[in-house]
Structure formats: C-alpha cells, structure tokens
Coordinates of C-alpha atoms and ligand atoms in Angstrom, one line a residue:
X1063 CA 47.1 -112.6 -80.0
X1064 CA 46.6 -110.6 -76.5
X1065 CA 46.8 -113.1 -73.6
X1066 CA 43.7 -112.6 -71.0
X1067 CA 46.4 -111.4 -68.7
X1068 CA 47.6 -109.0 -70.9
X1069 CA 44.1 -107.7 -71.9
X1070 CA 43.5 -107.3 -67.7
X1071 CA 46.7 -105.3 -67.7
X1072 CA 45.7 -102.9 -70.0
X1073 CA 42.3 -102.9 -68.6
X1074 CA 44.0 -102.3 -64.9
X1075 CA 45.6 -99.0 -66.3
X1076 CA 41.8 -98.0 -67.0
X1077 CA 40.3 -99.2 -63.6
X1078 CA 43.1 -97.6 -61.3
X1079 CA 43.1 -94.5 -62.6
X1080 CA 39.1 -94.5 -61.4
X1081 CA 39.7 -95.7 -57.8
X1082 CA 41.5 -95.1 -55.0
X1083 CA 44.4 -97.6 -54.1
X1084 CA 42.5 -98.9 -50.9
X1085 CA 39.4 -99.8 -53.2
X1086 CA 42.1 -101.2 -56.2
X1087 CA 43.9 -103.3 -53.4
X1088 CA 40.2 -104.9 -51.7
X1089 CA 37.9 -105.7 -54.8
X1090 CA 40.1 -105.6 -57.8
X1091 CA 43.3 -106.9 -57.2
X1092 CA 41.8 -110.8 -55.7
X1093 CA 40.4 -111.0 -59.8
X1094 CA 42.4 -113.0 -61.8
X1095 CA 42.2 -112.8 -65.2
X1096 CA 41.4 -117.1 -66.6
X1097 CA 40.5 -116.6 -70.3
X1098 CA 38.1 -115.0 -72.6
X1099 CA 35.4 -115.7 -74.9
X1100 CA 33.3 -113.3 -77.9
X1101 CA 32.0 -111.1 -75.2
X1102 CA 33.2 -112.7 -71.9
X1103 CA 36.2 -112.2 -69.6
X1104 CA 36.1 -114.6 -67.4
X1105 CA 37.9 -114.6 -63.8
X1106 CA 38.2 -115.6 -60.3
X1107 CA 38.8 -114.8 -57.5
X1108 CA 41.5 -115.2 -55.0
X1109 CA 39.0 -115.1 -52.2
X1110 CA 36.0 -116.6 -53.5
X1111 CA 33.4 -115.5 -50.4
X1112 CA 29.8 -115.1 -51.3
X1113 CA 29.6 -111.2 -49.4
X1114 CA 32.9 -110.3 -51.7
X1115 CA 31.8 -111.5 -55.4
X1116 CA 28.5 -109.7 -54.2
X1117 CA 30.1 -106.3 -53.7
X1118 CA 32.1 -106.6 -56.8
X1119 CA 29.4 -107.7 -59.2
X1120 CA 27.4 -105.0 -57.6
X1121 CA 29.9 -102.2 -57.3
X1122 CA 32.6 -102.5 -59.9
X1123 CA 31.2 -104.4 -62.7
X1124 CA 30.4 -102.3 -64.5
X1125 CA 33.4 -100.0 -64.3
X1126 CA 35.2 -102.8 -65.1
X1127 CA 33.2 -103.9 -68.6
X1128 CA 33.6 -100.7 -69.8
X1129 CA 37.4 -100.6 -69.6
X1130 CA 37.3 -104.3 -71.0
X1131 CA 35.5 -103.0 -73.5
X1132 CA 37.7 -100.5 -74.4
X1133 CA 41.1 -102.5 -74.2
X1134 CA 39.3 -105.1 -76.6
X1135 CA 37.3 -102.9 -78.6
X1136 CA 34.0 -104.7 -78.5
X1137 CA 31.4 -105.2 -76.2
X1138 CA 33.0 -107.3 -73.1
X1139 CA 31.6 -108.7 -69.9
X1140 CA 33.2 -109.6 -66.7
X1141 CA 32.2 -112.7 -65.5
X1142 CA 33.5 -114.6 -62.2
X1143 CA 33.9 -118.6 -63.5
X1144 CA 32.1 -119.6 -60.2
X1145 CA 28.9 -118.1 -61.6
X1146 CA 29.2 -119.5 -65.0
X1147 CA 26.0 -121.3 -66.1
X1148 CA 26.3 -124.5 -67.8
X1149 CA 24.9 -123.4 -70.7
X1150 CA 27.6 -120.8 -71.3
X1151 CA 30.5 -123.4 -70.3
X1152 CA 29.4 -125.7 -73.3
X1153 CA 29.7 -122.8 -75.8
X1154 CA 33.5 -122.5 -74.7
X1155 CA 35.8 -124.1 -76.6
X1156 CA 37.5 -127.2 -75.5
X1157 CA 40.5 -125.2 -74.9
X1158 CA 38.9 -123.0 -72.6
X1159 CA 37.2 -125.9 -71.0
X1160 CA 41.0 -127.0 -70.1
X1161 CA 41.6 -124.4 -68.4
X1162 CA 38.4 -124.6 -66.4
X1163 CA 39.6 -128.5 -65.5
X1164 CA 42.9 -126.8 -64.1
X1165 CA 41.1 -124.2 -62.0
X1166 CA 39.0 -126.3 -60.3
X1167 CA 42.0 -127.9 -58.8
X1168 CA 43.0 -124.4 -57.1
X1169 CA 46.1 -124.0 -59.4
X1170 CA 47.3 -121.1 -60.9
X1171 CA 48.4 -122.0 -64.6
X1172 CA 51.4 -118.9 -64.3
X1173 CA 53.2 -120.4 -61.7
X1174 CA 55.3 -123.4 -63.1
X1175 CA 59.1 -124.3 -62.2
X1176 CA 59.7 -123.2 -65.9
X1177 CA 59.5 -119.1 -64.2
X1178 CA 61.0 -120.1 -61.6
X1179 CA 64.5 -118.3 -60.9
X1180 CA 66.9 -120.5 -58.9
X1181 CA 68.9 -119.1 -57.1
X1182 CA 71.0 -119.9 -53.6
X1183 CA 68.2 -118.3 -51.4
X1184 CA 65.9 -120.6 -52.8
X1185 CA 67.5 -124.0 -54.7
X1186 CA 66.7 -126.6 -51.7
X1187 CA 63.0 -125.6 -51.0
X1188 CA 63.2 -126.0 -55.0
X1189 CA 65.1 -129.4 -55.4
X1190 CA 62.5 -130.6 -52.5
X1191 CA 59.6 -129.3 -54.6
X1192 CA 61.0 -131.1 -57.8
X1193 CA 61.9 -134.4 -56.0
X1194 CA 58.3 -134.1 -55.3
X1195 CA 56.9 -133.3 -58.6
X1196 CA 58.6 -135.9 -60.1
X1197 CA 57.8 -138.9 -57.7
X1198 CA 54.6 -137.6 -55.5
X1199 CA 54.1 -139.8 -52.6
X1200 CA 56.6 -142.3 -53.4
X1201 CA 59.6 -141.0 -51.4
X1202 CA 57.9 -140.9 -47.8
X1203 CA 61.6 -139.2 -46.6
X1204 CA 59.9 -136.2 -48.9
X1205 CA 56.4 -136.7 -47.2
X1206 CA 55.3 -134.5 -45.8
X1207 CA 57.2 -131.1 -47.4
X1208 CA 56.8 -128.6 -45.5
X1209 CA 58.2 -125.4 -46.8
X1210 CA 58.3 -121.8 -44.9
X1211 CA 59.9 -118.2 -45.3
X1212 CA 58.6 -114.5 -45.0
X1213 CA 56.1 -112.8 -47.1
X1214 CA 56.7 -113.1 -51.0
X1215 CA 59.4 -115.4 -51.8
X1216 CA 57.8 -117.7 -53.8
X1217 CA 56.3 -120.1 -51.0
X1218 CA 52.9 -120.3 -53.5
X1219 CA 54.9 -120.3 -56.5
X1220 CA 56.4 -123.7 -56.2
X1221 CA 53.5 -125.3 -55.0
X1222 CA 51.5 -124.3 -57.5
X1223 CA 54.1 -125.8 -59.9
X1224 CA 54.5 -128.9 -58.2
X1225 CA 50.6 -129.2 -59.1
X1226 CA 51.2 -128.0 -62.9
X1227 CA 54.1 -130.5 -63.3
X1228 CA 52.8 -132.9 -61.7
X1229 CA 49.8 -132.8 -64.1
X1230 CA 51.2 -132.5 -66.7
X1231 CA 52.4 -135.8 -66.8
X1232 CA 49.5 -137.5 -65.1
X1233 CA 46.5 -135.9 -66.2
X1234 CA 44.1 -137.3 -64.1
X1235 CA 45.9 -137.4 -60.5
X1236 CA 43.9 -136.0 -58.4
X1237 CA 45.1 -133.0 -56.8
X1238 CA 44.1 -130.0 -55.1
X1239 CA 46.3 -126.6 -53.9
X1240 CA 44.4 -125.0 -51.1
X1241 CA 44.5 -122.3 -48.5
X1242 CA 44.5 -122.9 -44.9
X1243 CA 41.5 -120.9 -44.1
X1244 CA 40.1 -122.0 -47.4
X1245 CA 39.8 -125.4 -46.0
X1246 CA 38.6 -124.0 -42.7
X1247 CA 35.8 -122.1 -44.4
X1248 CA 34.9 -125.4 -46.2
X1249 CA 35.1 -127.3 -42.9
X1250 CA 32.8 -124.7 -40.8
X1251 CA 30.4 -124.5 -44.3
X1252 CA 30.3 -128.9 -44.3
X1253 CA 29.3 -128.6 -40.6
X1254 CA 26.7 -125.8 -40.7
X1255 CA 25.1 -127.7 -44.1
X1256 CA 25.6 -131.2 -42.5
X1257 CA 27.8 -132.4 -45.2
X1258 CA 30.8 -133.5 -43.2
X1259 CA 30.9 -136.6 -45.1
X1260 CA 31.4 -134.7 -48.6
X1261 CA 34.2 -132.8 -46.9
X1262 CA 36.0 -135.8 -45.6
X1263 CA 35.8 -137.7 -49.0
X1264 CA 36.8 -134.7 -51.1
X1265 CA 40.0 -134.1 -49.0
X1266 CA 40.8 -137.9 -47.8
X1267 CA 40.2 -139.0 -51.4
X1268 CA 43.3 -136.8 -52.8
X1269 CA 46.6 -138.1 -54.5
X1270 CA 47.8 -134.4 -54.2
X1271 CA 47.3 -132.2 -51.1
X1272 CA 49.2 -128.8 -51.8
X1273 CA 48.4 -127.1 -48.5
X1274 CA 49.0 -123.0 -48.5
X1275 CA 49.9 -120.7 -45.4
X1276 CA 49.1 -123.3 -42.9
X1277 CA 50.3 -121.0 -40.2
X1278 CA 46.6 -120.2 -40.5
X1279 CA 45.5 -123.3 -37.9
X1280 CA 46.6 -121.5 -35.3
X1281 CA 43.8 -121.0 -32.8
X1282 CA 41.5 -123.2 -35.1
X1283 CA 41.2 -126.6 -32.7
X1284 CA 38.4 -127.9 -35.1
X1285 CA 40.2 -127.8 -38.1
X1286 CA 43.6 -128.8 -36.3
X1287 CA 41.7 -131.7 -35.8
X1288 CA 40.2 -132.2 -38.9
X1289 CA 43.1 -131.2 -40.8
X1290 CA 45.0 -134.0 -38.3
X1291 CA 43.1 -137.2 -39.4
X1292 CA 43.1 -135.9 -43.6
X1293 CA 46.8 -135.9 -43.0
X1294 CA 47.0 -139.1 -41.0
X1295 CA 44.8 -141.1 -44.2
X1296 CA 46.4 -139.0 -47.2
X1297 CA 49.9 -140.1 -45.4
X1298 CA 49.2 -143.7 -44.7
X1299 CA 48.0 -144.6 -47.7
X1300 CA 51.1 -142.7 -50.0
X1301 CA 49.6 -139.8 -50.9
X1302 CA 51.7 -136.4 -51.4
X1303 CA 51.4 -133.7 -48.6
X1304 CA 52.3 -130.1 -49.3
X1305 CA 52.5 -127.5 -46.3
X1306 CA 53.7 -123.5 -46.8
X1307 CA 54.1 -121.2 -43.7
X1308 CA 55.6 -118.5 -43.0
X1309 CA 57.1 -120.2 -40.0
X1310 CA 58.4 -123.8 -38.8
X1311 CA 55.7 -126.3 -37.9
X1312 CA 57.2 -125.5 -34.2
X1313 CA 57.0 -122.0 -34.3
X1314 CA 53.0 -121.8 -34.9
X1315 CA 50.9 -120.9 -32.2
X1316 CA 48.4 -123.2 -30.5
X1317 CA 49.3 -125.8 -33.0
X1318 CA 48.8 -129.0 -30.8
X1319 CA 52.1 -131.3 -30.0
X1320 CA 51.0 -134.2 -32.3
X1321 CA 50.0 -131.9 -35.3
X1322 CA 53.7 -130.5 -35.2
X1323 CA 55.4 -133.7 -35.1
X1324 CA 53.2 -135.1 -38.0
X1325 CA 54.5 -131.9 -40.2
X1326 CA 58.1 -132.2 -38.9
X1327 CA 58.4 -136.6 -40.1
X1328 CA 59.2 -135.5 -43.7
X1329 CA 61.2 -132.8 -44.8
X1330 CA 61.1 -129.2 -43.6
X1331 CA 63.2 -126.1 -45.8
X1332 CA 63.3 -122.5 -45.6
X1333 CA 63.0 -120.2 -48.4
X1334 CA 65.1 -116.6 -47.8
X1335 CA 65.5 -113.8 -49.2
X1336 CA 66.6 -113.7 -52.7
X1337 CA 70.3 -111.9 -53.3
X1338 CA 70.8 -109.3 -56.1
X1339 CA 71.5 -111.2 -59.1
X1340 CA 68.5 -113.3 -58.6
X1341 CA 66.4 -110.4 -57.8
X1342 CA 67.6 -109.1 -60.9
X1343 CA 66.8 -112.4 -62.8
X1344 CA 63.6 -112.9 -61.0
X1345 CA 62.6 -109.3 -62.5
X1346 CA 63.8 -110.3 -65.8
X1347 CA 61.5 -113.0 -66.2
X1348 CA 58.3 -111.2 -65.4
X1349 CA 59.2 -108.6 -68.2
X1350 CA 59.8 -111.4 -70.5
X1351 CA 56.8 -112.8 -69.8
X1352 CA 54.8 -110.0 -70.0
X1353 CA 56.6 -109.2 -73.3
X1354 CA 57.9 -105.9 -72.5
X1355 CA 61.4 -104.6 -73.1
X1356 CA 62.5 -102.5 -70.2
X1357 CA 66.7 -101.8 -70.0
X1358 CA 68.4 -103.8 -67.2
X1359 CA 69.9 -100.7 -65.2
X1360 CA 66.1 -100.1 -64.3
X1361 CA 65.5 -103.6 -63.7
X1362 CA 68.6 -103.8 -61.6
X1363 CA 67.8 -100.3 -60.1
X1364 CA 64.6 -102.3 -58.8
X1365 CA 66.1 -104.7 -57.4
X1366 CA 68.3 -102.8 -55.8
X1367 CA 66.0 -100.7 -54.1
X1368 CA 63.2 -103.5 -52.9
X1369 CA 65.3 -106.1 -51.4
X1370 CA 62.4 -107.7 -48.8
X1371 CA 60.1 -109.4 -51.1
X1372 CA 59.6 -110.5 -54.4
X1373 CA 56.0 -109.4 -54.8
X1374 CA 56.5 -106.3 -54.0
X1375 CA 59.4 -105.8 -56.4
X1376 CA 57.1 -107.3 -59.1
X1377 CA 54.1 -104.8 -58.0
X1378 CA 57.0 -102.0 -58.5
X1379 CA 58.1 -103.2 -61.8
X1380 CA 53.8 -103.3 -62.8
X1381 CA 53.0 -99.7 -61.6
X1382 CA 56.2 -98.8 -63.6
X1383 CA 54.8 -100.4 -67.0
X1384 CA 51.5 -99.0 -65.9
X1385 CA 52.4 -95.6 -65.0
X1386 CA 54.4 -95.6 -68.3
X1387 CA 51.8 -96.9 -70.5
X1388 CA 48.8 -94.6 -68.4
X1389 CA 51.4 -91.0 -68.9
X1390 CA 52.7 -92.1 -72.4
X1391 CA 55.8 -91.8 -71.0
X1392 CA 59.5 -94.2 -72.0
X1393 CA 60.2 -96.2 -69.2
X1394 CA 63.3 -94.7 -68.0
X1395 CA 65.4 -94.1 -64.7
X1396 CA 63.5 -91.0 -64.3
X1397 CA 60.2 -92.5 -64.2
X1398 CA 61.3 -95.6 -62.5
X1399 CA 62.7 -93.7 -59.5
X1400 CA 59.0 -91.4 -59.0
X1401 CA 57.0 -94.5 -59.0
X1402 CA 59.0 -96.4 -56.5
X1403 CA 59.5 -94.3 -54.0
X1404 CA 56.2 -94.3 -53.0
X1405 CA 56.7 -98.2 -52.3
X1406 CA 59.8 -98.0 -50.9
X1407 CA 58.3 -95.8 -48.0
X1408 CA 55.6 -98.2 -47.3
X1409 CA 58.0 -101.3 -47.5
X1410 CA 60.6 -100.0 -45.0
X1411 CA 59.1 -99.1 -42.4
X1412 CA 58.4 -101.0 -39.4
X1413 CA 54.6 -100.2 -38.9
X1414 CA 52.6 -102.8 -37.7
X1415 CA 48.5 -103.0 -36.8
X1416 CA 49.0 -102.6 -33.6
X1417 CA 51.0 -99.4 -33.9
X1418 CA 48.2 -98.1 -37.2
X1419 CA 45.5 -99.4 -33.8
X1420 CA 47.6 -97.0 -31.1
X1421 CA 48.1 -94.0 -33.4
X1422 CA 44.7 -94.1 -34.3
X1423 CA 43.3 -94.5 -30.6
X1424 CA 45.6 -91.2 -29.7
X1425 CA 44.9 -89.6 -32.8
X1426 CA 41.1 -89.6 -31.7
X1427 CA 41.8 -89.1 -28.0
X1428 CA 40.0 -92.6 -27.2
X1429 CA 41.8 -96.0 -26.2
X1430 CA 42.2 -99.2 -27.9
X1431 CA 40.0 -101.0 -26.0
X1432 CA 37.1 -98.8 -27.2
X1433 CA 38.8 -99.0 -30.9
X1434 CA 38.5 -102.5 -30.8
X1435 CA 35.1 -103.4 -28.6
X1436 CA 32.4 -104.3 -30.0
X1437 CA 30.0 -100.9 -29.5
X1438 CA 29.0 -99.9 -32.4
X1439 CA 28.0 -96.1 -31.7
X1440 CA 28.9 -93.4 -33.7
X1441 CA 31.9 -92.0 -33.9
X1442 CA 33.5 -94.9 -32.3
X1443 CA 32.4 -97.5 -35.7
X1444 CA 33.8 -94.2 -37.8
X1445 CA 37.1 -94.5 -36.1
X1446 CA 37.5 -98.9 -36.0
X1447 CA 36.7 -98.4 -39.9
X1448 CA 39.3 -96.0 -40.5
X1449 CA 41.8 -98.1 -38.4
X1450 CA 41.0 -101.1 -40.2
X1451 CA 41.2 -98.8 -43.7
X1452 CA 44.8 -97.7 -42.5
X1453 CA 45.6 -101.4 -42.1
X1454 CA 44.7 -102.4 -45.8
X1455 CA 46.8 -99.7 -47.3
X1456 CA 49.6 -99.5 -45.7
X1457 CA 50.4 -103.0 -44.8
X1458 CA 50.3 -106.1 -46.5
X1459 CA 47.8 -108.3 -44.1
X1460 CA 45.2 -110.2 -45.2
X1461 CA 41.4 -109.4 -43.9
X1462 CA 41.3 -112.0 -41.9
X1463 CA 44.6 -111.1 -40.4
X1464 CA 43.1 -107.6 -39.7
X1465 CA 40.1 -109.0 -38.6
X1466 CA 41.4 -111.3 -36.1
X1467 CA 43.5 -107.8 -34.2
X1468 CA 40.5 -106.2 -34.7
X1469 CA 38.7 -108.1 -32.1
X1470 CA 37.4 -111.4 -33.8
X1471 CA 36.0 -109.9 -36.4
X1472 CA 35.8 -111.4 -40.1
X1473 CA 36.9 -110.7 -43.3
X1474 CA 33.6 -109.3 -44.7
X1475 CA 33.4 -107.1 -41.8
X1476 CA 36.9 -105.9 -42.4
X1477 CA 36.0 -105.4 -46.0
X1478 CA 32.9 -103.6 -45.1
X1479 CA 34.5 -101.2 -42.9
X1480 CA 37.7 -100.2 -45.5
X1481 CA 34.4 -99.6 -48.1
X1482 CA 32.8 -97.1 -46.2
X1483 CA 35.7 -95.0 -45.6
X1484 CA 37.0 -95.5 -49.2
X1485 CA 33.5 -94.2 -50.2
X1486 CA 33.7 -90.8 -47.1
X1487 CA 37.0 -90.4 -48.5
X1488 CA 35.4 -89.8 -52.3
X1489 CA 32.9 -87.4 -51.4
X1490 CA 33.9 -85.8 -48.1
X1491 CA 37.1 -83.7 -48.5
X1492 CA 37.3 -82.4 -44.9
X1493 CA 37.0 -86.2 -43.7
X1494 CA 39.7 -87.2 -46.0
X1495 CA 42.1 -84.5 -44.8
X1496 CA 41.2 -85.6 -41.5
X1497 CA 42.6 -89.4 -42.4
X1498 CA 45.8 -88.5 -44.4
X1499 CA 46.6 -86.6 -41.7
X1500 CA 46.5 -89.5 -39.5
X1501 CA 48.1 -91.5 -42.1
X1502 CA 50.8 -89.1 -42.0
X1503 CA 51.1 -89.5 -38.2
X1504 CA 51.3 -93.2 -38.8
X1505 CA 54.2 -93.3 -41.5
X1506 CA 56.2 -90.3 -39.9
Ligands
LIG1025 P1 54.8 -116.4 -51.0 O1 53.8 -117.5 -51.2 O2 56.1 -117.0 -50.5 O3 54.3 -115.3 -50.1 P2 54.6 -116.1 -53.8 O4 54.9 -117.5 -54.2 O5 53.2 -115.7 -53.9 O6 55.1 -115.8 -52.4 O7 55.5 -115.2 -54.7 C1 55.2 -113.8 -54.8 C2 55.5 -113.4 -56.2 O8 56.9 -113.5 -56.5 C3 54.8 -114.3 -57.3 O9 54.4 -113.5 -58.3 C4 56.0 -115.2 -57.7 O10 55.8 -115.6 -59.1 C5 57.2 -114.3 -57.6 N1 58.4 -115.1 -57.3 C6 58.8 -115.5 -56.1 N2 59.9 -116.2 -56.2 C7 60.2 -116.3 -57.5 C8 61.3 -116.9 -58.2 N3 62.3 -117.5 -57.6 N4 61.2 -116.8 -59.5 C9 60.2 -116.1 -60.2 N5 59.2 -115.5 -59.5 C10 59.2 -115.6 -58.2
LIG1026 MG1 51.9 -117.5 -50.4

C-alpha cells in the first residue's frame, strides 16, 4: 500500500501543473502529508499561523481534494490535523493516533539517523547528535549541543532524529523540536492572552528541548530573555538542550554576552558541505525511499551539478520524478539535464533581497526608501508586492526573513503581498510581462 507521502507526491504532479511556482512555493509546499483515513488526508503545516491555514483552506482546498481524489480514486478531503475535531480523532485508528502523539511533539517521523548519510562533512555534528540520543542530559560535556552550517545540510535532519530515537526507546520522555520564531510566536501569544504561566511550564517542564534555527533571537530581547531562564532551569536540572543555526552562538547579532556563553558551555560543531560521493549517497537514499529506480549516472549527474545544498539537490531530483511522471517521459540524462537547469540558474547566482530591493527601485524609477516605507498608495504597494514576490521565487528566504528587509513587516503581510501579484500575474498578461522582465533584469 501507497504511503501518504507517496499519495501527496502524485497528487503534487496534479496541483503544480495548476499554479504558478510562487503560489506552489507559499501555500502548498509548508503541507506535509501525516496520514490518511476513508476519505481524509490529513496534514500540517510547517508554519502553522492562523492567517495562512485561512488562505489555504479558503483558496486551495479545493484544488487540492480534487487531485487527492484523483490519485486515490475516491472521494478525499484535505484536512490540516490542527483542525481535527475530536470526534473525528476517535474514529482513527490507533495507528494513526500514534502518529498524532508524535506530531504533537514537533517531529518529523522521515527524518531518523537510519537516512541519514554520513559522511566526512557531516560525521562529528552526527556522533554529537548520537552521543546525545543515546544518553540525553546525562553527559553535561554534550549539554548544551549546539550545531550550525549553511542552508540545507541537514541541521533539522538530525534533530529531528535525535527526537525519533530518543523516543523510541523512552516512550514517554518528554520532548519537543521547535523553531526559534515558533517559540517566539508562543511567547508574544502567552503574553497577549495572559498565559505566561502555561508557557513557562510547557517549555521549563521538558526532558527534551530540540531548539531549530536559533539565529532567529536576534533582535528579539524578550524572548532572549525568556528563552535565557528556560535554558538556565532545563540545564540545571539535567535536561537535554538542542540548538541549530546557521552561525556560531558568537556570530548572531544582538545576542546578549550571557546568552552566547550559556550556548558555547557544551559542545559547539559545524556541519559543511557534503563532498561528491556523499552527495551521491545522500541522493541515493531519497530514491530508495521513495521507491523509485532512477540510474546512478543521473543521480551522480545531480550531484554533480548542485553542489551547495542538499535540499535543493533533493527538490532537483523531485521535479525530475515529477516532470517524468507529469510528460510520461523515462527518466533519462536528457530529461534530467532540462529540468535542472532551471535550478542551477537560480542556485548560482549571487542575488540577494537587497539587490531583488535595488533592481526593483530602478526598475520603477523610485528609491528604496519609498519601496520599503510604509505609504501605502498606489503604485507604490504594487511595486513593494512585486519586490517581495521576486524575493519568494528566486531566493530561498523565509517570510519572515523577507519581511524583516522589508521594513518590519510580518509574514502574513509578506504572504499577502506575493498573493496579489501571483493572482495580477494570472489574469493580466501586460502586468506579467512587465514582472518577468524585471525578473530578467534581476537574474541577468
Ligand atoms: P538544514 O536544517 O541544515 O537547513 P535540513 O535538515 O532541512 O537542512 O536538510 C535538508 C534536506 O536535506 C532534508 O530533506 C534532509 O533530509 C536532507 N539531508 C541533509 N543532509 C542529509 C544527509 N546527510 N543524509 C540524508 N539526507 C540529508
Ligand atoms: Mg533547518
């Protein structure tokens, strides 16, 4: 029997071909696929925020239950777990319900030290993470681990299988992987609903903290300090601390002196870029694991061509089954080679949101301040969307990264803004030669 990850991948094939990549990359691509029932597919989200689930439910829903429905061949609803009823959760089957236990705890059930590839970019932040899986809290010359690297090398992978391993043995330690601005939303949300007290029990009560992309504090001083004393109790009394950046403790802006020093007392490793072979290896994996038989040359061809970062060579080595599967086509060098080129453009060069914020300013003969104030006349809101819209698909930054160059702004307004263009760009074809030609401008 189809996996529900297999089942999304088909149903993916359906989805894309109906939307434009921007769209694909803001609502569809945060759903992960959790498990299904008789007529329920049941996700979440990688961003669970009230305006986002909003806009999908309301927007894409239905697009997407009619390609469920067509990849399982009966009638199929999308549902995100967060808005499960109870009722529904007691018809699931305890199996199911497992899964659910798992989620709750923030971890991703695919990511286990089992798919991991070792190799010597990568085997110290992974003996750290296992010395830690196998003895949480006990060794304090492992406590805090703090690991850090660039973008896609598998930062979030191994803490999501110290979680799974760790469980695995010991069922009921209590453990939770969160994001950085995760916790920072539920810090702002505790305050605002006067249920600091929850907050402080939930995260001072853990055995496990797996902290994710904690470079995220910067310029946060409440949740610095929040984040400071949860540390300070989970540390004192044994428990396991797990930090990812993309930089050293030291290396974060505005962290304060005492927070770095508290990261730096345990251990601190760097994860780097993978070499060929365990590209290669790496790639190997994900076909095995999505079952698929694709010749090495292509997987080595890959790997050969996207050498930065692992998620993007995995995203290649998707559109490639999906391009194959969508054109009826045999995966084959041919095929392989007209697919990645397009990713091998955008993951090359050297463009930044600053540079997508300049070109766009000149583009429309106005400056960046009056791109990034806060007027909202027309055309000016026109042209901030668009800039934002550039952001999203050409570069790999998160909203709230966009938002924060864009002026302070947040993630739903970011999300917001890449809509409406996305939406101009459907039924307006003058405006949407208008924007690739700035795209064009911006990629050279
Ligand atoms: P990061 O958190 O460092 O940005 P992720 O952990 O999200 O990166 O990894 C990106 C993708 O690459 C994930 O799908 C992950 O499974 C995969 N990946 C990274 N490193 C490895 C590895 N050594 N073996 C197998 N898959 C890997
Ligand atoms: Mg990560």
């Amino acid at each position: 029997m189809k996996t529900a990850e297999q089942y999304w991948q088909d149903a993916l094939i359906i989805i894309m071909s109906e939307m434009n990549d921007v769209t694909y990359q803001t609502f569809i691509k945060p759903i992960i696929p959790l498990r299904f029932t008789d007529n329920l597919f049941i996700c979440s989200l990688t961003m669970d925020y009230k305006a986002y689930k909003d806009m999908i439910k309301k927007k894409y829903s239905a697009k997407i239950d009619s390609a469920l429905t067509q990849v399982f061949g009966r009638d199929m609803k999308f549902v995100i777990e967060s808005d499960l009823k109870e009722n529904e959760l007691n018809n699931e089957s305890v199996n199911t319900y497992k899964n659910l236990r798992v989620k709750e705890n923030g971890l991703r059930d695919d990511f286990l030290f089992s798919n991991f590839i070792v190799g010597p970019s990568n085997n110290i932040a992974h003996a750290a993470a296992v010395a830690v899986a196998d003895n949480p809290g006990e060794d304090d010359t492992y406590n805090p681990l703090f690991l850090y690297g660039g973008v896609g090398l598998g930062k979030t992978h191994l803490m999501h299988a110290i979680g799974n391993h760790i469980l695995q043995y010991n069922p009921n330690c209590n453990i939770l992987y969160v994001s950085c601005e995760r916790f920072a939303n539920e810090l702002i949300e505790s305050i605002q609903y006067k249920k600091q007290i929850e907050f402080r029990e939930k995260y001072r009560k853990l055995d496990v903290l797996l902290i994710d992309d904690i470079q995220f504090l910067s310029g946060k001083e409440g949740s610095q300090e929040e984040f400071f004393h949860t540390f300070n109790t989970l540390i004192d009394s044994k428990k396991q601390i797990v930090m990812c950046s993309d930089r050293k403790p030291s290396e974060i802006k505005t962290l304060t002196d005492r927070l770095v020093a508290r990261m730096s007392m345990g251990l601190i490793f760097d994860i780097k870029s993978p070499d060929f072979e365990t590209r290669t290896a790496i790639l190997e994996k994900k076909a095995e694991n999505k079952n698929i038989r694709i010749p090495k040359e292509i997987l080595q061809y890959i790997a050969y061509s996207i050498t930065s970062n692992i998620r993007e060579m995995e995203g290649a080595l998707n559109k490639i089954i999906m391009f194959a599967r969508f054109n009826n086509r045999i995966i084959d060098m041919d095929l392989a080679e007209e697919v990645i080129k397009d990713t091998i453009r955008t993951s090359k060069s050297n463009i930044t949101i600053d540079y997508i914020q300049q070109t766009t300013a000149d583009f429309y003969k106005i400056t960046v301040e009056e791109l990034l104030s806060k007027r909202r006349t027309q055309p000016l809101t026109t042209y901030r969307h668009t800039a934002m819209y550039l952001c999203r698909k050409l570069l790999e930054d998160s909203l709230e990264v966009i938002g924060d160059k864009f002026g302070g702004r947040d993630h739903s307004t970011v999300m917001n803004g890449c809509d409406k263009i996305s939406r101009l760009i459907e039924k307006n074809e003058e405006k949407a030669a208008e924007i690739s030609a700035l795209e064009k401008r911006i990629t050279g």
